[in-house]
PDB file of N, CA, C and O in Angstrom:
ATOM      1  N   MET A 735      18.285  -8.717 -15.559  1.00 46.00           N
ATOM      2  CA  MET A 735      19.546  -9.063 -16.182  1.00 46.00           C
ATOM      3  C   MET A 735      20.443  -9.739 -15.153  1.00 46.00           C
ATOM      4  O   MET A 735      20.584  -9.264 -14.033  1.00 46.00           O
ATOM      5  N   ALA A 736      21.037 -10.861 -15.507  1.00 54.00           N
ATOM      6  CA  ALA A 736      21.892 -11.609 -14.595  1.00 54.00           C
ATOM      7  C   ALA A 736      23.226 -10.891 -14.414  1.00 54.00           C
ATOM      8  O   ALA A 736      23.753 -10.277 -15.328  1.00 54.00           O
ATOM      9  N   ALA A 737      23.774 -11.001 -13.192  1.00 55.00           N
ATOM     10  CA  ALA A 737      25.084 -10.405 -12.917  1.00 55.00           C
ATOM     11  C   ALA A 737      26.169 -11.194 -13.633  1.00 55.00           C
ATOM     12  O   ALA A 737      26.077 -12.413 -13.776  1.00 55.00           O
ATOM     13  N   LYS A 738      27.182 -10.485 -14.091  1.00 56.00           N
ATOM     14  CA  LYS A 738      28.306 -11.129 -14.767  1.00 56.00           C
ATOM     15  C   LYS A 738      29.128 -11.906 -13.749  1.00 56.00           C
ATOM     16  O   LYS A 738      29.514 -11.372 -12.712  1.00 56.00           O
ATOM     17  N   GLU A 739      29.354 -13.183 -14.024  1.00 57.00           N
ATOM     18  CA  GLU A 739      30.176 -13.986 -13.139  1.00 57.00           C
ATOM     19  C   GLU A 739      31.643 -13.770 -13.459  1.00 57.00           C
ATOM     20  O   GLU A 739      32.036 -13.732 -14.618  1.00 57.00           O
ATOM     21  N   ARG A 740      32.447 -13.604 -12.412  1.00 53.00           N
ATOM     22  CA  ARG A 740      33.881 -13.425 -12.594  1.00 53.00           C
ATOM     23  C   ARG A 740      34.571 -14.769 -12.712  1.00 53.00           C
ATOM     24  O   ARG A 740      34.169 -15.736 -12.086  1.00 53.00           O
ATOM     25  N   SER A 741      35.597 -14.806 -13.497  1.00 54.00           N
ATOM     26  CA  SER A 741      36.428 -15.992 -13.626  1.00 54.00           C
ATOM     27  C   SER A 741      37.160 -16.223 -12.308  1.00 54.00           C
ATOM     28  O   SER A 741      37.482 -15.271 -11.607  1.00 54.00           O
ATOM     29  N   PRO A 742      37.476 -17.472 -11.965  1.00 61.00           N
ATOM     30  CA  PRO A 742      38.205 -17.730 -10.717  1.00 61.00           C
ATOM     31  C   PRO A 742      39.585 -17.075 -10.687  1.00 61.00           C
ATOM     32  O   PRO A 742      40.169 -16.917  -9.647  1.00 61.00           O
ATOM     33  N   GLN A 743      40.131 -16.683 -11.828  1.00 86.00           N
ATOM     34  CA  GLN A 743      41.452 -16.080 -11.881  1.00 86.00           C
ATOM     35  C   GLN A 743      41.394 -14.560 -11.842  1.00 86.00           C
ATOM     36  O   GLN A 743      42.398 -13.900 -12.014  1.00 86.00           O
ATOM     37  N   THR A 744      40.233 -13.970 -11.652  1.00 89.00           N
ATOM     38  CA  THR A 744      40.130 -12.519 -11.617  1.00 89.00           C
ATOM     39  C   THR A 744      39.509 -12.059 -10.308  1.00 89.00           C
ATOM     40  O   THR A 744      38.795 -12.812  -9.649  1.00 89.00           O
ATOM     41  N   THR A 745      39.791 -10.823  -9.946  1.00 92.00           N
ATOM     42  CA  THR A 745      39.245 -10.237  -8.732  1.00 92.00           C
ATOM     43  C   THR A 745      39.167  -8.723  -8.890  1.00 92.00           C
ATOM     44  O   THR A 745      39.886  -8.150  -9.707  1.00 92.00           O
ATOM     45  N   GLN A 746      38.277  -8.113  -8.141  1.00 94.00           N
ATOM     46  CA  GLN A 746      38.183  -6.655  -8.124  1.00 94.00           C
ATOM     47  C   GLN A 746      39.206  -6.129  -7.128  1.00 94.00           C
ATOM     48  O   GLN A 746      39.206  -6.527  -5.960  1.00 94.00           O
ATOM     49  N   GLU A 747      40.093  -5.241  -7.582  1.00 94.00           N
ATOM     50  CA  GLU A 747      41.102  -4.635  -6.723  1.00 94.00           C
ATOM     51  C   GLU A 747      41.292  -3.184  -7.117  1.00 94.00           C
ATOM     52  O   GLU A 747      40.962  -2.783  -8.224  1.00 94.00           O
ATOM     53  N   ARG A 748      41.866  -2.426  -6.230  1.00 95.00           N
ATOM     54  CA  ARG A 748      42.184  -1.023  -6.508  1.00 95.00           C
ATOM     55  C   ARG A 748      43.415  -0.967  -7.401  1.00 95.00           C
ATOM     56  O   ARG A 748      44.438  -1.565  -7.105  1.00 95.00           O
ATOM     57  N   CYS A 749      43.313  -0.246  -8.497  1.00 95.00           N
ATOM     58  CA  CYS A 749      44.435  -0.055  -9.413  1.00 95.00           C
ATOM     59  C   CYS A 749      45.018   1.329  -9.144  1.00 95.00           C
ATOM     60  O   CYS A 749      44.300   2.330  -9.199  1.00 95.00           O
ATOM     61  N   MET A 750      46.306   1.389  -8.853  1.00 93.00           N
ATOM     62  CA  MET A 750      46.963   2.664  -8.564  1.00 93.00           C
ATOM     63  C   MET A 750      47.027   3.542  -9.822  1.00 93.00           C
ATOM     64  O   MET A 750      46.990   4.759  -9.729  1.00 93.00           O
ATOM     65  N   THR A 751      47.121   2.935 -10.998  1.00 94.00           N
ATOM     66  CA  THR A 751      47.203   3.693 -12.248  1.00 94.00           C
ATOM     67  C   THR A 751      45.831   4.237 -12.644  1.00 94.00           C
ATOM     68  O   THR A 751      45.700   5.418 -12.979  1.00 94.00           O
ATOM     69  N   CYS A 752      44.813   3.390 -12.601  1.00 94.00           N
ATOM     70  CA  CYS A 752      43.446   3.809 -12.943  1.00 94.00           C
ATOM     71  C   CYS A 752      42.826   4.669 -11.843  1.00 94.00           C
ATOM     72  O   CYS A 752      41.887   5.416 -12.095  1.00 94.00           O
ATOM     73  N   ASP A 753      43.320   4.509 -10.610  1.00 94.00           N
ATOM     74  CA  ASP A 753      42.807   5.198  -9.429  1.00 94.00           C
ATOM     75  C   ASP A 753      41.338   4.862  -9.174  1.00 94.00           C
ATOM     76  O   ASP A 753      40.527   5.723  -8.854  1.00 94.00           O
ATOM     77  N   ARG A 754      41.010   3.558  -9.345  1.00 95.00           N
ATOM     78  CA  ARG A 754      39.657   3.076  -9.058  1.00 95.00           C
ATOM     79  C   ARG A 754      39.691   1.550  -8.942  1.00 95.00           C
ATOM     80  O   ARG A 754      40.700   0.920  -9.224  1.00 95.00           O
ATOM     81  N   GLU A 755      38.573   0.974  -8.525  1.00 96.00           N
ATOM     82  CA  GLU A 755      38.430  -0.479  -8.448  1.00 96.00           C
ATOM     83  C   GLU A 755      38.233  -1.022  -9.860  1.00 96.00           C
ATOM     84  O   GLU A 755      37.315  -0.582 -10.565  1.00 96.00           O
ATOM     85  N   THR A 756      39.083  -1.952 -10.269  1.00 95.00           N
ATOM     86  CA  THR A 756      38.965  -2.577 -11.584  1.00 95.00           C
ATOM     87  C   THR A 756      39.182  -4.077 -11.448  1.00 95.00           C
ATOM     88  O   THR A 756      39.674  -4.563 -10.426  1.00 95.00           O
ATOM     89  N   GLU A 757      38.839  -4.797 -12.477  1.00 95.00           N
ATOM     90  CA  GLU A 757      39.049  -6.236 -12.485  1.00 95.00           C
ATOM     91  C   GLU A 757      40.517  -6.518 -12.818  1.00 95.00           C
ATOM     92  O   GLU A 757      41.105  -5.889 -13.694  1.00 95.00           O
ATOM     93  N   HIS A 758      41.108  -7.453 -12.081  1.00 96.00           N
ATOM     94  CA  HIS A 758      42.504  -7.838 -12.263  1.00 96.00           C
ATOM     95  C   HIS A 758      42.606  -9.351 -12.441  1.00 96.00           C
ATOM     96  O   HIS A 758      41.873 -10.094 -11.801  1.00 96.00           O
ATOM     97  N   THR A 759      43.529  -9.781 -13.298  1.00 95.00           N
ATOM     98  CA  THR A 759      43.873 -11.195 -13.318  1.00 95.00           C
ATOM     99  C   THR A 759      44.907 -11.412 -12.216  1.00 95.00           C
ATOM    100  O   THR A 759      45.724 -10.536 -11.934  1.00 95.00           O
ATOM    101  N   VAL A 760      44.855 -12.568 -11.582  1.00 94.00           N
ATOM    102  CA  VAL A 760      45.755 -12.879 -10.478  1.00 94.00           C
ATOM    103  C   VAL A 760      46.334 -14.265 -10.698  1.00 94.00           C
ATOM    104  O   VAL A 760      45.622 -15.197 -11.068  1.00 94.00           O
ATOM    105  N   SER A 761      47.652 -14.382 -10.489  1.00 92.00           N
ATOM    106  CA  SER A 761      48.304 -15.688 -10.572  1.00 92.00           C
ATOM    107  C   SER A 761      49.460 -15.722  -9.581  1.00 92.00           C
ATOM    108  O   SER A 761      49.850 -14.695  -9.031  1.00 92.00           O
ATOM    109  N   LEU A 762      49.978 -16.905  -9.346  1.00 91.00           N
ATOM    110  CA  LEU A 762      51.129 -17.096  -8.475  1.00 91.00           C
ATOM    111  C   LEU A 762      52.286 -17.623  -9.291  1.00 91.00           C
ATOM    112  O   LEU A 762      52.097 -18.368 -10.251  1.00 91.00           O
ATOM    113  N   GLU A 763      53.493 -17.239  -8.887  1.00 91.00           N
ATOM    114  CA  GLU A 763      54.697 -17.680  -9.583  1.00 91.00           C
ATOM    115  C   GLU A 763      55.787 -17.916  -8.546  1.00 91.00           C
ATOM    116  O   GLU A 763      55.920 -17.144  -7.594  1.00 91.00           O
ATOM    117  N   ILE A 764      56.547 -18.980  -8.719  1.00 90.00           N
ATOM    118  CA  ILE A 764      57.696 -19.254  -7.865  1.00 90.00           C
ATOM    119  C   ILE A 764      58.925 -18.699  -8.570  1.00 90.00           C
ATOM    120  O   ILE A 764      59.202 -19.064  -9.711  1.00 90.00           O
ATOM    121  N   ARG A 765      59.639 -17.790  -7.895  1.00 89.00           N
ATOM    122  CA  ARG A 765      60.835 -17.167  -8.478  1.00 89.00           C
ATOM    123  C   ARG A 765      62.069 -17.572  -7.678  1.00 89.00           C
ATOM    124  O   ARG A 765      62.017 -17.664  -6.458  1.00 89.00           O
ATOM    125  N   THR A 766      63.164 -17.754  -8.379  1.00 87.00           N
ATOM    126  CA  THR A 766      64.449 -18.015  -7.740  1.00 87.00           C
ATOM    127  C   THR A 766      65.154 -16.684  -7.560  1.00 87.00           C
ATOM    128  O   THR A 766      65.374 -15.955  -8.517  1.00 87.00           O
ATOM    129  N   GLU A 767      65.511 -16.376  -6.314  1.00 82.00           N
ATOM    130  CA  GLU A 767      66.103 -15.081  -6.019  1.00 82.00           C
ATOM    131  C   GLU A 767      67.618 -15.139  -5.875  1.00 82.00           C
ATOM    132  O   GLU A 767      68.268 -14.117  -5.911  1.00 82.00           O
ATOM    133  N   GLY A 768      68.174 -16.305  -5.658  1.00 78.00           N
ATOM    134  CA  GLY A 768      69.607 -16.412  -5.434  1.00 78.00           C
ATOM    135  C   GLY A 768      70.412 -16.351  -6.718  1.00 78.00           C
ATOM    136  O   GLY A 768      69.916 -16.592  -7.806  1.00 78.00           O
ATOM    137  N   SER A 769      71.681 -16.006  -6.584  1.00 80.00           N
ATOM    138  CA  SER A 769      72.561 -15.961  -7.744  1.00 80.00           C
ATOM    139  C   SER A 769      73.598 -17.073  -7.712  1.00 80.00           C
ATOM    140  O   SER A 769      74.381 -17.209  -8.636  1.00 80.00           O
ATOM    141  N   ASN A 770      73.602 -17.872  -6.649  1.00 82.00           N
ATOM    142  CA  ASN A 770      74.538 -18.973  -6.510  1.00 82.00           C
ATOM    143  C   ASN A 770      73.870 -20.264  -6.981  1.00 82.00           C
ATOM    144  O   ASN A 770      72.928 -20.734  -6.352  1.00 82.00           O
ATOM    145  N   PRO A 771      74.344 -20.865  -8.079  1.00 79.00           N
ATOM    146  CA  PRO A 771      73.713 -22.084  -8.607  1.00 79.00           C
ATOM    147  C   PRO A 771      73.669 -23.248  -7.611  1.00 79.00           C
ATOM    148  O   PRO A 771      72.789 -24.090  -7.686  1.00 79.00           O
ATOM    149  N   GLU A 772      74.585 -23.266  -6.668  1.00 82.00           N
ATOM    150  CA  GLU A 772      74.616 -24.359  -5.689  1.00 82.00           C
ATOM    151  C   GLU A 772      73.500 -24.242  -4.652  1.00 82.00           C
ATOM    152  O   GLU A 772      73.112 -25.243  -4.055  1.00 82.00           O
ATOM    153  N   THR A 773      72.999 -23.046  -4.431  1.00 79.00           N
ATOM    154  CA  THR A 773      71.966 -22.854  -3.401  1.00 79.00           C
ATOM    155  C   THR A 773      70.650 -22.317  -3.966  1.00 79.00           C
ATOM    156  O   THR A 773      69.766 -21.941  -3.189  1.00 79.00           O
ATOM    157  N   ASN A 774      70.487 -22.271  -5.286  1.00 77.00           N
ATOM    158  CA  ASN A 774      69.259 -21.738  -5.886  1.00 77.00           C
ATOM    159  C   ASN A 774      68.003 -22.430  -5.382  1.00 77.00           C
ATOM    160  O   ASN A 774      66.964 -21.799  -5.210  1.00 77.00           O
ATOM    161  N   HIS A 775      68.090 -23.742  -5.144  1.00 76.00           N
ATOM    162  CA  HIS A 775      66.900 -24.466  -4.718  1.00 76.00           C
ATOM    163  C   HIS A 775      66.433 -24.041  -3.318  1.00 76.00           C
ATOM    164  O   HIS A 775      65.322 -24.331  -2.915  1.00 76.00           O
ATOM    165  N   TYR A 776      67.268 -23.328  -2.566  1.00 80.00           N
ATOM    166  CA  TYR A 776      66.870 -22.805  -1.259  1.00 80.00           C
ATOM    167  C   TYR A 776      66.310 -21.383  -1.334  1.00 80.00           C
ATOM    168  O   TYR A 776      65.828 -20.866  -0.341  1.00 80.00           O
ATOM    169  N   SER A 777      66.400 -20.760  -2.476  1.00 83.00           N
ATOM    170  CA  SER A 777      66.016 -19.346  -2.572  1.00 83.00           C
ATOM    171  C   SER A 777      64.775 -19.114  -3.431  1.00 83.00           C
ATOM    172  O   SER A 777      64.606 -18.055  -3.991  1.00 83.00           O
ATOM    173  N   ARG A 778      63.901 -20.090  -3.531  1.00 86.00           N
ATOM    174  CA  ARG A 778      62.657 -19.916  -4.287  1.00 86.00           C
ATOM    175  C   ARG A 778      61.602 -19.284  -3.399  1.00 86.00           C
ATOM    176  O   ARG A 778      61.423 -19.700  -2.259  1.00 86.00           O
ATOM    177  N   GLU A 779      60.913 -18.290  -3.935  1.00 89.00           N
ATOM    178  CA  GLU A 779      59.899 -17.563  -3.173  1.00 89.00           C
ATOM    179  C   GLU A 779      58.631 -17.393  -4.008  1.00 89.00           C
ATOM    180  O   GLU A 779      58.708 -17.194  -5.218  1.00 89.00           O
ATOM    181  N   PRO A 780      57.458 -17.458  -3.361  1.00 92.00           N
ATOM    182  CA  PRO A 780      56.199 -17.233  -4.084  1.00 92.00           C
ATOM    183  C   PRO A 780      55.933 -15.747  -4.299  1.00 92.00           C
ATOM    184  O   PRO A 780      56.162 -14.924  -3.405  1.00 92.00           O
ATOM    185  N   TYR A 781      55.451 -15.408  -5.483  1.00 92.00           N
ATOM    186  CA  TYR A 781      55.066 -14.041  -5.825  1.00 92.00           C
ATOM    187  C   TYR A 781      53.634 -14.037  -6.337  1.00 92.00           C
ATOM    188  O   TYR A 781      53.234 -14.941  -7.070  1.00 92.00           O
ATOM    189  N   ARG A 782      52.885 -13.023  -5.954  1.00 92.00           N
ATOM    190  CA  ARG A 782      51.528 -12.814  -6.451  1.00 92.00           C
ATOM    191  C   ARG A 782      51.617 -11.817  -7.596  1.00 92.00           C
ATOM    192  O   ARG A 782      52.106 -10.704  -7.430  1.00 92.00           O
ATOM    193  N   LEU A 783      51.155 -12.226  -8.781  1.00 94.00           N
ATOM    194  CA  LEU A 783      51.211 -11.385  -9.970  1.00 94.00           C
ATOM    195  C   LEU A 783      49.806 -10.912 -10.302  1.00 94.00           C
ATOM    196  O   LEU A 783      48.865 -11.717 -10.330  1.00 94.00           O
ATOM    197  N   THR A 784      49.658  -9.617 -10.547  1.00 95.00           N
ATOM    198  CA  THR A 784      48.362  -9.071 -10.929  1.00 95.00           C
ATOM    199  C   THR A 784      48.511  -8.225 -12.185  1.00 95.00           C
ATOM    200  O   THR A 784      49.564  -7.646 -12.444  1.00 95.00           O
ATOM    201  N   ARG A 785      47.435  -8.196 -12.966  1.00 95.00           N
ATOM    202  CA  ARG A 785      47.384  -7.339 -14.160  1.00 95.00           C
ATOM    203  C   ARG A 785      46.004  -6.712 -14.222  1.00 95.00           C
ATOM    204  O   ARG A 785      44.985  -7.402 -14.207  1.00 95.00           O
ATOM    205  N   CYS A 786      45.982  -5.389 -14.288  1.00 96.00           N
ATOM    206  CA  CYS A 786      44.727  -4.654 -14.385  1.00 96.00           C
ATOM    207  C   CYS A 786      44.147  -4.861 -15.785  1.00 96.00           C
ATOM    208  O   CYS A 786      44.833  -4.641 -16.785  1.00 96.00           O
ATOM    209  N   LEU A 787      42.895  -5.267 -15.847  1.00 95.00           N
ATOM    210  CA  LEU A 787      42.250  -5.465 -17.144  1.00 95.00           C
ATOM    211  C   LEU A 787      41.753  -4.151 -17.731  1.00 95.00           C
ATOM    212  O   LEU A 787      41.361  -4.100 -18.884  1.00 95.00           O
ATOM    213  N   GLY A 788      41.821  -3.074 -16.948  1.00 94.00           N
ATOM    214  CA  GLY A 788      41.430  -1.760 -17.445  1.00 94.00           C
ATOM    215  C   GLY A 788      42.559  -1.069 -18.196  1.00 94.00           C
ATOM    216  O   GLY A 788      42.390  -0.604 -19.317  1.00 94.00           O
ATOM    217  N   CYS A 789      43.750  -1.035 -17.584  1.00 96.00           N
ATOM    218  CA  CYS A 789      44.859  -0.282 -18.179  1.00 96.00           C
ATOM    219  C   CYS A 789      46.063  -1.156 -18.533  1.00 96.00           C
ATOM    220  O   CYS A 789      46.978  -0.692 -19.204  1.00 96.00           O
ATOM    221  N   GLY A 790      46.091  -2.403 -18.059  1.00 95.00           N
ATOM    222  CA  GLY A 790      47.205  -3.296 -18.382  1.00 95.00           C
ATOM    223  C   GLY A 790      48.368  -3.236 -17.407  1.00 95.00           C
ATOM    224  O   GLY A 790      49.351  -3.962 -17.570  1.00 95.00           O
ATOM    225  N   GLU A 791      48.291  -2.395 -16.377  1.00 96.00           N
ATOM    226  CA  GLU A 791      49.364  -2.277 -15.381  1.00 96.00           C
ATOM    227  C   GLU A 791      49.625  -3.629 -14.724  1.00 96.00           C
ATOM    228  O   GLU A 791      48.708  -4.319 -14.303  1.00 96.00           O
ATOM    229  N   ARG A 792      50.897  -4.014 -14.640  1.00 96.00           N
ATOM    230  CA  ARG A 792      51.292  -5.277 -14.017  1.00 96.00           C
ATOM    231  C   ARG A 792      52.059  -5.004 -12.731  1.00 96.00           C
ATOM    232  O   ARG A 792      52.859  -4.087 -12.672  1.00 96.00           O
ATOM    233  N   ARG A 793      51.785  -5.820 -11.714  1.00 95.00           N
ATOM    234  CA  ARG A 793      52.479  -5.703 -10.430  1.00 95.00           C
ATOM    235  C   ARG A 793      52.820  -7.092  -9.915  1.00 95.00           C
ATOM    236  O   ARG A 793      52.120  -8.052 -10.195  1.00 95.00           O
ATOM    237  N   SER A 794      53.901  -7.159  -9.146  1.00 94.00           N
ATOM    238  CA  SER A 794      54.252  -8.404  -8.469  1.00 94.00           C
ATOM    239  C   SER A 794      54.559  -8.083  -7.012  1.00 94.00           C
ATOM    240  O   SER A 794      55.092  -7.024  -6.702  1.00 94.00           O
ATOM    241  N   GLN A 795      54.181  -9.019  -6.125  1.00 93.00           N
ATOM    242  CA  GLN A 795      54.390  -8.833  -4.705  1.00 93.00           C
ATOM    243  C   GLN A 795      54.910 -10.130  -4.115  1.00 93.00           C
ATOM    244  O   GLN A 795      54.298 -11.196  -4.297  1.00 93.00           O
ATOM    245  N   ARG A 796      56.023 -10.046  -3.418  1.00 93.00           N
ATOM    246  CA  ARG A 796      56.573 -11.219  -2.745  1.00 93.00           C
ATOM    247  C   ARG A 796      55.649 -11.592  -1.605  1.00 93.00           C
ATOM    248  O   ARG A 796      55.237 -10.736  -0.806  1.00 93.00           O
ATOM    249  N   MET A 797      55.288 -12.873  -1.511  1.00 91.00           N
ATOM    250  CA  MET A 797      54.312 -13.304  -0.519  1.00 91.00           C
ATOM    251  C   MET A 797      54.946 -13.780   0.780  1.00 91.00           C
ATOM    252  O   MET A 797      54.268 -13.954   1.773  1.00 91.00           O
ATOM    253  N   ASN A 798      56.236 -14.001   0.791  1.00 80.00           N
ATOM    254  CA  ASN A 798      56.909 -14.530   1.977  1.00 80.00           C
ATOM    255  C   ASN A 798      58.053 -13.588   2.324  1.00 80.00           C
ATOM    256  O   ASN A 798      59.076 -13.576   1.669  1.00 80.00           O
ATOM    257  N   ASN A 799      57.905 -12.830   3.368  1.00 71.00           N
ATOM    258  CA  ASN A 799      58.943 -11.878   3.769  1.00 71.00           C
ATOM    259  C   ASN A 799      59.728 -12.379   4.980  1.00 71.00           C
ATOM    260  O   ASN A 799      60.038 -11.618   5.880  1.00 71.00           O
ATOM    261  N   ALA A 800      60.059 -13.653   4.983  1.00 54.00           N
ATOM    262  CA  ALA A 800      60.829 -14.236   6.087  1.00 54.00           C
ATOM    263  C   ALA A 800      62.264 -13.774   6.055  1.00 54.00           C
ATOM    264  O   ALA A 800      62.815 -13.418   5.073  1.00 54.00           O
TER     265      ALA A 800
END
């Protein structure tokens, strides 16, 4: 039997809710963190978004902690 190929948008990761390794969807999103409309374009940061395909738990992590 052939092994199941994973989609490029999924990965095996530890899920804190399931308490085991499960498949997760992964994407990136640019978020604006500032509240001043004049400087919003300087406050965009990349976030890594994951969703567990086992339980549906969603998490986001800021990728740039400068």
